Amino acid sequence: GDSVTQMEGPVTLSEEAFLTINCTYTATGYPSLFWYVQYPGEGLQLLLKATKADDKGSNKGFEATYRKETTSFHLEKGSVQVSDSAVYFCALKINDYKLSFGAGTTVTVRA
Amino acid sequence: NAGVMQNPRHLVRRRGQEARLRCSPMKGHSHVYWYRQLPEEGLKFMVYLQKENIIDESGMPKERFSAEFPKEGPSILRIQQVVRGDSAAYFCASSAGAGMNTGELFFGEGSRLTVL
């Protein structure tokens, strides 16, 4: 079935470093793709999404481009802050309420 | 506006006991979804409920697991006679309308079940 595979963590960075978290998908068509983030002590929240090929989702300085050639949706941020420390989940839409999630990548940013 | 509230946050049970996990959706939301995250895996869909109705339980294990969302009160995920393989994080999500067509799914913090 449709699924995503994301980079294993944990990832530890210094403030202002560049962050990339890889996510690739397997799907029969071109489903919507998402990045969710879970900050410490909070629920998962939608960070960004892309609904079709070549779309770019962006939010809070994060970006991800839906690339059908490489079946990827990598998350990037040019300069991370301590407040970006969280668990990041890549997800694929199966239907209106079913999402297929990756295992999550824990990111820790040190001052 | 309070988000999706799940409790307990952490639950420890011995094999053979029952586990009950509760989820209060966001105010005004009448659609609830349960997901499970086994160790080292991604979240997997379990069940979709509206008030007093199960819409889709295709992700629920066939035995020992049940879910309800009564007219009043929170949604309950019940696991009877727990086994070690039930140890996981259980996430609840809610939405105002049916699924993501009307907006996003809002997730809770999750309830972590440990079976000894």
PDB file of C-alpha atoms in Angstrom, chain B:
ATOM      1  CA  ASN B   1      -9.427  27.138  22.729  1.00  0.00           C
ATOM      2  CA  ALA B   2      -8.253  23.837  24.176  1.00  0.00           C
ATOM      3  CA  GLY B   3      -6.825  21.334  21.773  1.00  0.00           C
ATOM      4  CA  VAL B   4      -7.461  17.618  21.628  1.00  0.00           C
ATOM      5  CA  MET B   5      -7.079  16.262  25.157  1.00  0.00           C
ATOM      6  CA  GLN B   6      -5.964  12.731  25.804  1.00  0.00           C
ATOM      7  CA  ASN B   7      -5.623  10.941  29.109  1.00  0.00           C
ATOM      8  CA  PRO B   8      -3.896   9.333  30.684  1.00  0.00           C
ATOM      9  CA  ARG B   9      -0.618  10.465  29.160  1.00  0.00           C
ATOM     10  CA  HIS B  10       1.101   7.366  30.440  1.00  0.00           C
ATOM     11  CA  LEU B  11      -0.503   4.073  31.424  1.00  0.00           C
ATOM     12  CA  VAL B  12       1.178   0.939  32.723  1.00  0.00           C
ATOM     13  CA  ARG B  13      -0.683  -2.349  32.728  1.00  0.00           C
ATOM     14  CA  ARG B  14       0.222  -5.944  33.392  1.00  0.00           C
ATOM     15  CA  ARG B  15      -0.552  -8.617  30.848  1.00  0.00           C
ATOM     16  CA  GLY B  16      -4.200  -9.612  30.972  1.00  0.00           C
ATOM     17  CA  GLN B  17      -5.449  -6.318  32.387  1.00  0.00           C
ATOM     18  CA  GLU B  18      -7.663  -3.826  30.607  1.00  0.00           C
ATOM     19  CA  ALA B  19      -6.546  -0.448  29.280  1.00  0.00           C
ATOM     20  CA  ARG B  20      -8.889   2.490  28.675  1.00  0.00           C
ATOM     21  CA  LEU B  21      -7.684   5.534  26.827  1.00  0.00           C
ATOM     22  CA  ARG B  22      -9.775   8.681  26.643  1.00  0.00           C
ATOM     23  CA  CYS B  23      -9.935  11.430  24.066  1.00  0.00           C
ATOM     24  CA  SER B  24     -11.824  14.703  24.260  1.00  0.00           C
ATOM     25  CA  PRO B  25     -11.955  16.342  20.832  1.00  0.00           C
ATOM     26  CA  MET B  26     -11.548  20.032  20.221  1.00  0.00           C
ATOM     27  CA  LYS B  27     -14.604  22.102  21.022  1.00  0.00           C
ATOM     28  CA  GLY B  28     -17.124  21.875  18.218  1.00  0.00           C
ATOM     29  CA  HIS B  29     -15.538  18.784  16.666  1.00  0.00           C
ATOM     30  CA  SER B  30     -17.720  15.721  16.247  1.00  0.00           C
ATOM     31  CA  HIS B  31     -15.334  13.482  14.275  1.00  0.00           C
ATOM     32  CA  VAL B  32     -12.669  11.474  16.096  1.00  0.00           C
ATOM     33  CA  TYR B  33      -9.866   9.280  14.797  1.00  0.00           C
ATOM     34  CA  TRP B  34      -7.526   6.935  16.641  1.00  0.00           C
ATOM     35  CA  TYR B  35      -4.034   6.108  15.455  1.00  0.00           C
ATOM     36  CA  ARG B  36      -1.428   3.797  16.951  1.00  0.00           C
ATOM     37  CA  GLN B  37       2.344   4.141  16.816  1.00  0.00           C
ATOM     38  CA  LEU B  38       4.242   0.956  17.560  1.00  0.00           C
ATOM     39  CA  PRO B  39       7.929   1.278  18.503  1.00  0.00           C
ATOM     40  CA  GLU B  40      10.126   2.322  15.585  1.00  0.00           C
ATOM     41  CA  GLU B  41       7.114   2.640  13.262  1.00  0.00           C
ATOM     42  CA  GLY B  42       4.890   5.403  11.949  1.00  0.00           C
ATOM     43  CA  LEU B  43       1.396   6.175  13.159  1.00  0.00           C
ATOM     44  CA  LYS B  44      -1.197   3.817  11.716  1.00  0.00           C
ATOM     45  CA  PHE B  45      -4.917   4.496  11.386  1.00  0.00           C
ATOM     46  CA  MET B  46      -7.149   2.430  13.653  1.00  0.00           C
ATOM     47  CA  VAL B  47     -10.691   3.781  13.684  1.00  0.00           C
ATOM     48  CA  TYR B  48     -12.896   6.738  12.712  1.00  0.00           C
ATOM     49  CA  LEU B  49     -15.920   7.610  14.824  1.00  0.00           C
ATOM     50  CA  GLN B  50     -18.662  10.173  14.861  1.00  0.00           C
ATOM     51  CA  LYS B  51     -20.983  10.656  17.804  1.00  0.00           C
ATOM     52  CA  GLU B  52     -22.520   7.244  18.553  1.00  0.00           C
ATOM     53  CA  ASN B  53     -21.323   5.792  15.238  1.00  0.00           C
ATOM     54  CA  ILE B  54     -18.299   3.868  14.046  1.00  0.00           C
ATOM     55  CA  ILE B  55     -17.584   5.013  10.491  1.00  0.00           C
ATOM     56  CA  ASP B  56     -14.473   2.991   9.686  1.00  0.00           C
ATOM     57  CA  GLU B  57     -12.761   0.453  11.936  1.00  0.00           C
ATOM     58  CA  SER B  58     -10.650  -1.173   9.255  1.00  0.00           C
ATOM     59  CA  GLY B  59      -7.432  -0.541  11.183  1.00  0.00           C
ATOM     60  CA  MET B  60      -8.588  -2.054  14.460  1.00  0.00           C
ATOM     61  CA  PRO B  61      -7.268  -5.468  15.485  1.00  0.00           C
ATOM     62  CA  LYS B  62     -10.086  -7.987  15.252  1.00  0.00           C
ATOM     63  CA  GLU B  63      -9.984  -9.019  18.873  1.00  0.00           C
ATOM     64  CA  ARG B  64      -9.653  -7.266  22.247  1.00  0.00           C
ATOM     65  CA  PHE B  65      -9.867  -3.734  20.842  1.00  0.00           C
ATOM     66  CA  SER B  66     -12.991  -1.589  20.796  1.00  0.00           C
ATOM     67  CA  ALA B  67     -13.778   2.094  20.473  1.00  0.00           C
ATOM     68  CA  GLU B  68     -16.756   4.275  21.192  1.00  0.00           C
ATOM     69  CA  PHE B  69     -17.722   7.918  21.014  1.00  0.00           C
ATOM     70  CA  PRO B  70     -20.894   8.373  23.044  1.00  0.00           C
ATOM     71  CA  LYS B  71     -23.350  11.220  22.740  1.00  0.00           C
ATOM     72  CA  GLU B  72     -21.926  12.725  25.911  1.00  0.00           C
ATOM     73  CA  GLY B  73     -18.341  12.462  27.074  1.00  0.00           C
ATOM     74  CA  PRO B  74     -15.033  11.566  25.530  1.00  0.00           C
ATOM     75  CA  SER B  75     -14.175   8.903  23.008  1.00  0.00           C
ATOM     76  CA  ILE B  76     -12.817   5.734  24.615  1.00  0.00           C
ATOM     77  CA  LEU B  77     -10.363   3.256  23.153  1.00  0.00           C
ATOM     78  CA  ARG B  78     -10.564   0.040  25.142  1.00  0.00           C
ATOM     79  CA  ILE B  79      -8.053  -2.778  25.030  1.00  0.00           C
ATOM     80  CA  GLN B  80      -8.992  -5.941  26.874  1.00  0.00           C
ATOM     81  CA  GLN B  81      -6.524  -8.551  28.122  1.00  0.00           C
ATOM     82  CA  VAL B  82      -3.516  -6.526  27.075  1.00  0.00           C
ATOM     83  CA  VAL B  83      -0.376  -8.198  25.775  1.00  0.00           C
ATOM     84  CA  ARG B  84       3.147  -6.840  25.484  1.00  0.00           C
ATOM     85  CA  GLY B  85       2.644  -6.191  21.781  1.00  0.00           C
ATOM     86  CA  ASP B  86      -0.005  -3.599  22.653  1.00  0.00           C
ATOM     87  CA  SER B  87       2.705  -1.346  24.095  1.00  0.00           C
ATOM     88  CA  ALA B  88       2.561   1.729  21.883  1.00  0.00           C
ATOM     89  CA  ALA B  89       1.627   5.378  21.679  1.00  0.00           C
ATOM     90  CA  TYR B  90      -2.054   5.899  20.899  1.00  0.00           C
ATOM     91  CA  PHE B  91      -2.941   9.188  19.261  1.00  0.00           C
ATOM     92  CA  CYS B  92      -6.357  10.718  18.907  1.00  0.00           C
ATOM     93  CA  ALA B  93      -7.289  13.325  16.323  1.00  0.00           C
ATOM     94  CA  SER B  94     -10.457  15.299  15.695  1.00  0.00           C
ATOM     95  CA  SER B  95     -11.974  17.399  12.964  1.00  0.00           C
ATOM     96  CA  ALA B  96     -14.977  19.662  12.599  1.00  0.00           C
ATOM     97  CA  GLY B  97     -16.270  17.956   9.489  1.00  0.00           C
ATOM     98  CA  ALA B  98     -15.675  14.630   7.851  1.00  0.00           C
ATOM     99  CA  GLY B  99     -11.978  14.236   7.335  1.00  0.00           C
ATOM    100  CA  MET B 100      -9.568  16.676   5.766  1.00  0.00           C
ATOM    101  CA  ASN B 101     -11.922  17.977   3.101  1.00  0.00           C
ATOM    102  CA  THR B 102     -13.256  20.459   5.609  1.00  0.00           C
ATOM    103  CA  GLY B 103      -9.939  21.240   7.286  1.00  0.00           C
ATOM    104  CA  GLU B 104      -7.056  19.539   8.936  1.00  0.00           C
ATOM    105  CA  LEU B 105      -6.994  16.835  11.537  1.00  0.00           C
ATOM    106  CA  PHE B 106      -5.952  18.092  14.979  1.00  0.00           C
ATOM    107  CA  PHE B 107      -3.987  15.602  17.040  1.00  0.00           C
ATOM    108  CA  GLY B 108      -3.554  15.155  20.758  1.00  0.00           C
ATOM    109  CA  GLU B 109      -0.291  14.495  22.601  1.00  0.00           C
ATOM    110  CA  GLY B 110      -0.841  10.781  22.630  1.00  0.00           C
ATOM    111  CA  SER B 111      -1.231   8.200  25.381  1.00  0.00           C
ATOM    112  CA  ARG B 112       1.708   5.881  25.955  1.00  0.00           C
ATOM    113  CA  LEU B 113       0.716   2.396  27.027  1.00  0.00           C
ATOM    114  CA  THR B 114       3.323   0.098  28.525  1.00  0.00           C
ATOM    115  CA  VAL B 115       2.433  -3.519  29.158  1.00  0.00           C
ATOM    116  CA  LEU B 116       4.648  -5.321  31.641  1.00  0.00           C
TER     117      LEU B 116
END
